[in-house]
Coordinates of C-alpha atoms in Angstrom, one line a residue:
E64 CA 68.9 122.1 115.8
L65 CA 71.0 119.6 113.6
H66 CA 72.3 120.6 110.6
G67 CA 71.4 118.8 107.1
S68 CA 69.4 116.0 105.9
P69 CA 68.6 113.3 106.2
A70 CA 67.6 113.9 110.7
A71 CA 69.1 111.3 112.1
P72 CA 69.4 109.3 115.4
V73 CA 72.9 110.5 116.6
T74 CA 75.5 107.6 117.6
A75 CA 78.3 109.7 118.0
V76 CA 80.4 112.7 119.9
A77 CA 83.6 113.9 120.7
L78 CA 84.6 117.1 121.5
S79 CA 88.0 119.0 120.1
R80 CA 91.1 118.6 122.2
C81 CA 90.6 122.7 122.8
G82 CA 87.4 122.7 123.7
N83 CA 86.5 125.0 120.5
F84 CA 84.7 122.4 118.6
G85 CA 81.8 119.7 119.1
I86 CA 82.4 116.4 116.0
V87 CA 78.5 114.8 115.9
G88 CA 78.1 111.3 113.9
S89 CA 74.2 110.2 113.2
A90 CA 72.7 107.3 112.1
S91 CA 73.2 108.5 108.5
G92 CA 76.9 108.4 108.3
R93 CA 76.9 111.9 108.3
L94 CA 79.9 113.7 110.3
D95 CA 79.0 117.9 111.2
R96 CA 81.2 120.5 113.7
Y97 CA 80.0 122.8 115.1
N98 CA 80.3 125.6 117.9
M99 CA 80.5 124.8 121.2
Q100 CA 80.0 128.1 122.2
S101 CA 77.6 129.4 119.3
G102 CA 76.0 125.9 118.5
L103 CA 76.8 127.3 115.0
H104 CA 77.7 124.7 112.1
R105 CA 81.1 124.8 110.8
G106 CA 81.2 122.1 108.6
T107 CA 80.2 119.0 106.8
Y108 CA 83.5 115.8 106.7
C109 CA 82.2 114.1 103.7
R110 CA 84.2 111.7 100.6
A111 CA 83.7 113.1 97.0
S112 CA 81.9 110.7 94.9
S113 CA 84.1 108.3 92.5
G114 CA 83.3 110.7 89.8
A115 CA 85.5 113.2 91.3
A116 CA 89.3 114.4 90.8
A117 CA 90.9 113.0 94.2
G118 CA 94.2 114.3 95.7
P119 CA 96.9 112.4 97.9
R120 CA 95.5 109.1 99.4
G121 CA 92.6 110.0 97.9
A122 CA 92.0 113.5 99.4
P123 CA 89.6 115.7 97.7
A124 CA 91.6 117.5 94.6
A125 CA 90.6 120.6 96.4
A126 CA 88.6 121.2 99.9
V127 CA 86.2 123.8 101.4
G128 CA 85.0 124.7 104.4
G129 CA 86.3 124.6 108.3
K130 CA 84.8 128.3 108.5
R131 CA 82.1 130.2 109.2
G132 CA 79.1 128.5 107.9
A133 CA 78.8 125.6 106.7
G134 CA 81.6 123.9 104.5
S135 CA 82.5 120.7 103.5
G136 CA 85.5 118.2 102.6
T137 CA 84.6 117.8 99.0
A138 CA 86.3 119.7 95.7
A139 CA 83.5 123.0 95.3
G140 CA 80.8 121.8 93.1
A141 CA 81.3 117.9 93.0
P142 CA 78.4 116.0 94.5
A143 CA 79.1 114.5 98.1
L144 CA 78.6 111.1 100.0
P145 CA 78.6 111.1 104.2
A146 CA 81.5 110.2 106.0
H147 CA 80.8 106.2 106.3
D148 CA 77.6 104.8 104.2
G149 CA 75.7 103.9 108.0
A150 CA 76.6 105.0 111.3
V151 CA 79.2 106.6 112.8
V152 CA 79.9 104.4 116.0
G153 CA 82.4 106.2 116.7
C154 CA 84.5 109.8 116.3
A155 CA 88.1 112.0 117.9
S156 CA 90.9 114.5 117.0
D157 CA 93.8 114.2 117.9
A158 CA 96.1 116.5 120.8
T159 CA 96.8 119.1 118.0
N160 CA 92.8 119.7 116.2
R161 CA 95.4 118.4 112.3
L162 CA 94.0 114.9 112.5
M163 CA 90.4 113.9 113.3
V164 CA 89.2 110.0 112.7
S165 CA 86.3 108.4 112.9
A166 CA 85.1 104.8 112.1
G167 CA 81.4 103.2 111.1
L168 CA 79.2 100.5 111.0
D169 CA 80.5 100.4 107.3
G170 CA 83.8 98.5 108.3
V171 CA 85.9 101.9 107.1
M172 CA 88.1 104.3 109.4
R173 CA 88.8 107.1 108.0
V174 CA 91.3 110.8 109.6
W175 CA 89.7 113.8 107.7
D176 CA 91.8 117.0 107.9
F177 CA 90.0 118.8 111.1
R178 CA 91.0 122.0 109.4
T179 CA 90.0 121.9 105.3
L180 CA 87.5 118.4 106.6
A181 CA 88.7 116.8 103.5
L182 CA 89.0 113.2 103.8
R183 CA 93.3 111.9 103.8
A184 CA 93.3 108.6 104.2
E185 CA 90.7 105.0 104.5
V186 CA 91.2 101.9 106.1
V187 CA 88.9 98.5 105.6
L188 CA 88.9 97.1 109.4
G189 CA 88.2 93.5 108.1
G190 CA 84.0 93.6 109.6
P191 CA 81.5 96.3 111.1
A192 CA 83.1 98.7 114.0
V193 CA 81.1 99.2 116.7
R194 CA 83.1 101.0 119.2
L195 CA 86.7 103.7 119.2
V196 CA 89.0 104.6 122.0
L197 CA 91.3 107.4 120.2
H198 CA 94.9 108.0 122.3
P199 CA 95.1 111.7 121.6
N200 CA 98.9 112.1 122.1
S201 CA 100.2 109.0 120.3
G202 CA 97.9 109.1 118.1
L203 CA 96.7 105.5 118.3
A204 CA 93.1 104.2 118.1
A205 CA 91.3 101.2 119.1
V206 CA 88.9 100.4 116.9
A207 CA 86.5 97.1 118.9
L208 CA 84.4 95.6 116.2
A209 CA 81.6 93.5 115.4
D210 CA 83.1 89.9 115.8
A211 CA 85.0 91.5 119.2
S212 CA 88.2 92.0 118.2
I213 CA 90.3 94.6 118.4
R214 CA 92.7 96.6 115.8
M215 CA 94.8 100.0 117.4
Y216 CA 95.9 101.8 114.5
D217 CA 98.1 104.2 113.7
I218 CA 96.2 107.1 112.1
E219 CA 99.3 109.2 111.2
A220 CA 100.7 106.3 108.8
P221 CA 97.8 104.3 108.7
R222 CA 98.4 101.4 109.2
L223 CA 97.8 98.6 111.6
V224 CA 99.8 98.5 115.0
R225 CA 98.4 95.3 117.0
R226 CA 95.4 93.1 116.8
F227 CA 93.4 91.1 120.0
R228 CA 91.6 88.6 119.5
G229 CA 89.7 85.8 121.1
H230 CA 87.7 88.0 123.1
R231 CA 84.0 87.0 124.5
G232 CA 82.3 90.0 125.5
R233 CA 81.3 92.8 123.7
A234 CA 82.6 96.7 123.6
G235 CA 80.5 98.8 126.2
R236 CA 79.4 102.6 125.5
D237 CA 81.9 103.6 127.8
G238 CA 85.1 102.4 125.4
H239 CA 85.5 98.9 127.9
C240 CA 85.3 95.4 126.5
V241 CA 85.4 93.2 128.9
A242 CA 87.8 90.0 128.1
G243 CA 88.2 87.8 130.3
G244 CA 87.5 85.3 128.5
A245 CA 90.2 85.7 125.8
A246 CA 92.2 83.1 124.9
P247 CA 95.1 82.6 126.4
P248 CA 92.7 84.2 129.4
P249 CA 94.6 88.0 131.1
R250 CA 94.4 87.9 134.2
G251 CA 91.1 88.8 135.8
A252 CA 88.8 91.0 133.5
A253 CA 90.8 93.4 131.0
S254 CA 89.3 96.2 129.0
L255 CA 90.0 97.9 125.7
L256 CA 91.7 101.2 126.9
E257 CA 94.4 98.6 129.2
R258 CA 94.6 96.7 126.6
A259 CA 95.0 98.7 123.9
F260 CA 96.9 101.6 125.7
G261 CA 98.5 99.9 129.0
P262 CA 96.5 100.0 132.8
R263 CA 96.7 104.3 132.5
F264 CA 94.8 105.9 130.4
D265 CA 93.6 109.5 130.9
R266 CA 90.3 110.0 128.7

Protein backbone atom coordinates (compact mmCIF):
# COMPACT_ATOMS: atom_id res chain seq x y z
CA GLU A 1 0.00 0.00 0.00
CA LEU A 2 1.33 3.42 -0.96
CA HIS A 3 2.13 5.92 1.76
CA GLY A 4 0.41 9.25 2.24
CA SER A 5 -2.35 11.08 0.47
CA PRO A 6 -3.92 12.01 -1.81
CA ALA A 7 -4.27 8.57 -3.34
CA ALA A 8 -3.32 8.78 -7.02
CA PRO A 9 -2.28 6.41 -9.81
CA VAL A 10 1.41 5.53 -10.05
CA THR A 11 2.97 7.19 -13.09
CA ALA A 12 6.71 6.52 -12.64
CA VAL A 13 8.87 3.96 -10.86
CA ALA A 14 12.62 3.46 -10.45
CA LEU A 15 14.98 1.15 -8.60
CA SER A 16 18.10 2.42 -6.86
CA ARG A 17 21.40 1.13 -8.21
CA CYS A 18 22.01 -0.78 -4.98
CA GLY A 19 18.64 -2.47 -5.33
CA ASN A 20 17.56 -1.62 -1.80
CA PHE A 21 15.12 1.17 -2.60
CA GLY A 22 12.21 1.71 -4.95
CA ILE A 23 11.13 5.20 -5.99
CA VAL A 24 7.47 5.76 -6.83
CA GLY A 25 6.04 8.86 -8.53
CA SER A 26 2.32 9.49 -8.84
CA ALA A 27 -0.21 11.57 -10.76
CA SER A 28 -0.53 13.86 -7.73
CA GLY A 29 3.13 14.89 -8.00
CA ARG A 30 4.25 12.87 -4.96
CA LEU A 31 7.62 11.13 -5.05
CA ASP A 32 8.20 8.51 -2.35
CA ARG A 33 10.94 6.06 -1.44
CA TYR A 34 10.34 2.52 -0.18
CA ASN A 35 12.52 -0.30 1.10
CA MET A 36 12.33 -3.13 -1.43
CA GLN A 37 12.61 -5.94 1.12
CA SER A 38 10.25 -4.73 3.82
CA GLY A 39 8.01 -2.54 1.67
CA LEU A 40 8.18 0.16 4.35
CA HIS A 41 8.09 3.84 3.48
CA ARG A 42 11.50 5.50 3.70
CA GLY A 43 10.77 9.12 2.97
CA THR A 44 9.17 11.62 0.61
CA TYR A 45 10.94 13.92 -1.84
CA CYS A 46 9.15 17.25 -1.49
CA ARG A 47 9.71 20.98 -1.83
CA ALA A 48 9.53 23.64 0.85
CA SER A 49 6.77 26.19 0.43
CA SER A 50 7.71 29.56 -1.06
CA GLY A 51 7.83 31.12 2.40
CA ALA A 52 10.28 28.59 3.85
CA ALA A 53 13.96 29.37 4.18
CA ALA A 54 16.13 27.97 1.43
CA GLY A 55 19.71 26.88 1.28
CA PRO A 56 22.16 26.67 -1.65
CA ARG A 57 20.58 26.13 -5.07
CA GLY A 58 17.14 26.46 -3.57
CA ALA A 59 17.54 23.48 -1.26
CA PRO A 60 15.73 23.64 2.09
CA ALA A 61 17.79 25.11 4.93
CA ALA A 62 17.55 21.81 6.80
CA ALA A 63 16.45 18.39 5.72
CA VAL A 64 15.13 15.44 7.61
CA GLY A 65 14.29 11.91 6.57
CA GLY A 66 16.23 9.31 4.69
CA LYS A 67 15.89 6.98 7.67
CA ARG A 68 13.13 4.86 9.07
CA GLY A 69 9.67 6.32 9.02
CA ALA A 70 8.04 8.98 6.91
CA GLY A 71 10.72 11.62 6.53
CA SER A 72 10.63 14.41 3.99
CA GLY A 73 13.01 16.77 2.23
CA THR A 74 11.75 19.95 3.88
CA ALA A 75 12.94 21.81 6.94
CA ALA A 76 11.45 20.55 10.18
CA GLY A 77 8.03 22.08 10.75
CA ALA A 78 7.92 23.75 7.32
CA PRO A 79 4.91 23.16 5.06
CA ALA A 80 5.77 20.88 2.18
CA LEU A 81 4.82 20.84 -1.49
CA PRO A 82 4.87 17.69 -3.61
CA ALA A 83 7.87 17.00 -5.81
CA HIS A 84 5.97 18.26 -8.87
CA ASP A 85 2.87 20.30 -9.66
CA GLY A 86 1.36 17.52 -11.75
CA ALA A 87 2.14 13.94 -12.61
CA VAL A 88 5.68 12.63 -12.23
CA VAL A 89 6.66 11.17 -15.61
CA GLY A 90 10.13 9.86 -14.79
CA CYS A 91 12.60 9.35 -11.96
CA ALA A 92 16.01 7.70 -11.57
CA SER A 93 19.02 7.58 -9.24
CA ASP A 94 22.66 7.91 -10.21
CA ALA A 95 25.29 5.17 -9.97
CA THR A 96 26.29 6.00 -6.39
CA ASN A 97 22.86 6.72 -4.90
CA ARG A 98 23.99 10.29 -4.28
CA LEU A 99 21.58 12.08 -6.60
CA MET A 100 18.04 11.39 -7.73
CA VAL A 101 16.40 13.13 -10.67
CA SER A 102 12.73 13.52 -11.55
CA ALA A 103 10.69 15.19 -14.29
CA GLY A 104 7.02 16.08 -14.44
CA LEU A 105 4.16 17.41 -16.50
CA ASP A 106 4.82 20.76 -14.82
CA GLY A 107 7.77 21.18 -17.20
CA VAL A 108 10.45 21.04 -14.52
CA MET A 109 13.32 18.63 -13.92
CA ARG A 110 14.39 18.46 -10.28
CA VAL A 111 17.59 17.04 -8.78
CA TRP A 112 17.39 15.68 -5.23
CA ASP A 113 19.83 14.50 -2.61
CA PHE A 114 19.07 10.79 -2.59
CA ARG A 115 19.85 10.26 1.09
CA THR A 116 18.51 13.42 2.77
CA LEU A 117 15.62 13.86 0.29
CA ALA A 118 16.47 17.58 -0.03
CA LEU A 119 15.93 19.47 -3.28
CA ARG A 120 19.33 20.43 -4.75
CA ALA A 121 18.39 22.11 -8.02
CA GLU A 122 15.64 22.48 -10.58
CA VAL A 123 15.63 23.19 -14.31
CA VAL A 124 12.74 24.65 -16.31
CA LEU A 125 12.43 22.46 -19.41
CA GLY A 126 10.35 24.77 -21.60
CA GLY A 127 7.39 22.41 -21.84
CA PRO A 128 5.73 19.39 -20.24
CA ALA A 129 8.01 16.36 -19.93
CA VAL A 130 6.73 12.97 -21.06
CA ARG A 131 9.74 10.71 -20.41
CA LEU A 132 13.05 10.75 -18.54
CA VAL A 133 15.96 8.36 -19.01
CA LEU A 134 19.17 8.60 -16.96
CA HIS A 135 22.55 7.14 -17.85
CA PRO A 136 23.66 6.49 -14.25
CA ASN A 137 27.41 6.25 -14.84
CA SER A 138 27.74 9.53 -16.75
CA GLY A 139 25.02 11.45 -14.93
CA LEU A 140 23.40 12.47 -18.22
CA ALA A 141 19.61 12.59 -18.30
CA ALA A 142 17.61 12.63 -21.54
CA VAL A 143 14.20 14.25 -21.19
CA ALA A 144 11.58 13.93 -23.93
CA LEU A 145 9.08 16.80 -24.06
CA ALA A 146 5.51 16.93 -25.29
CA ASP A 147 6.63 18.82 -28.41
CA ALA A 148 8.69 15.73 -29.42
CA SER A 149 12.02 17.44 -28.69
CA ILE A 150 14.67 15.77 -26.55
CA ARG A 151 16.97 17.58 -24.15
CA MET A 152 20.03 16.11 -22.49
CA TYR A 153 21.18 17.45 -19.13
CA ASP A 154 24.17 16.98 -16.87
CA ILE A 155 22.37 16.48 -13.55
CA GLU A 156 25.48 17.32 -11.51
CA ALA A 157 25.74 20.92 -12.79
CA PRO A 158 22.81 20.91 -13.76
CA ARG A 159 23.07 22.25 -17.30
CA LEU A 160 21.79 21.59 -20.79
CA VAL A 161 24.27 19.52 -22.79
CA ARG A 162 22.47 18.85 -26.08
CA ARG A 163 19.11 19.44 -27.71
CA PHE A 164 17.47 17.27 -30.36
CA ARG A 165 14.63 18.70 -32.42
CA GLY A 166 12.53 17.80 -35.43
CA HIS A 167 11.15 14.48 -34.21
CA ARG A 168 7.68 13.55 -35.42
CA GLY A 169 7.22 10.46 -33.29
CA ARG A 170 6.39 10.56 -29.60
CA ALA A 171 8.41 8.99 -26.82
CA GLY A 172 7.22 5.47 -26.02
CA ARG A 173 6.83 3.93 -22.59
CA ASP A 174 10.02 1.92 -23.05
CA GLY A 175 12.06 5.13 -23.37
CA HIS A 176 12.33 5.03 -27.16
CA CYS A 177 11.43 7.95 -29.37
CA VAL A 178 11.15 7.12 -33.08
CA ALA A 179 13.06 9.76 -35.00
CA GLY A 180 12.68 8.48 -38.57
CA GLY A 181 10.81 11.65 -39.51
CA ALA A 182 13.37 14.07 -38.12
CA ALA A 183 14.90 16.74 -40.32
CA PRO A 184 17.51 16.15 -41.51
CA PRO A 185 16.46 12.48 -41.58
CA PRO A 186 18.89 10.09 -39.87
CA ARG A 187 19.89 6.74 -41.28
CA GLY A 188 16.80 4.73 -40.48
CA ALA A 189 14.93 5.05 -37.22
CA ALA A 190 16.79 6.28 -34.17
CA SER A 191 15.79 5.99 -30.54
CA LEU A 192 15.93 8.28 -27.57
CA LEU A 193 18.59 6.11 -25.96
CA GLU A 194 20.72 5.81 -29.08
CA ARG A 195 20.44 9.47 -30.01
CA ALA A 196 21.23 10.63 -26.51
CA PHE A 197 23.89 8.16 -25.39
CA GLY A 198 25.21 6.40 -28.49
CA PRO A 199 24.33 3.05 -30.06
CA ARG A 200 25.33 1.03 -26.98
CA PHE A 201 23.46 1.78 -23.78
CA ASP A 202 22.95 -0.57 -20.85
CA ARG A 203 19.64 0.16 -19.15
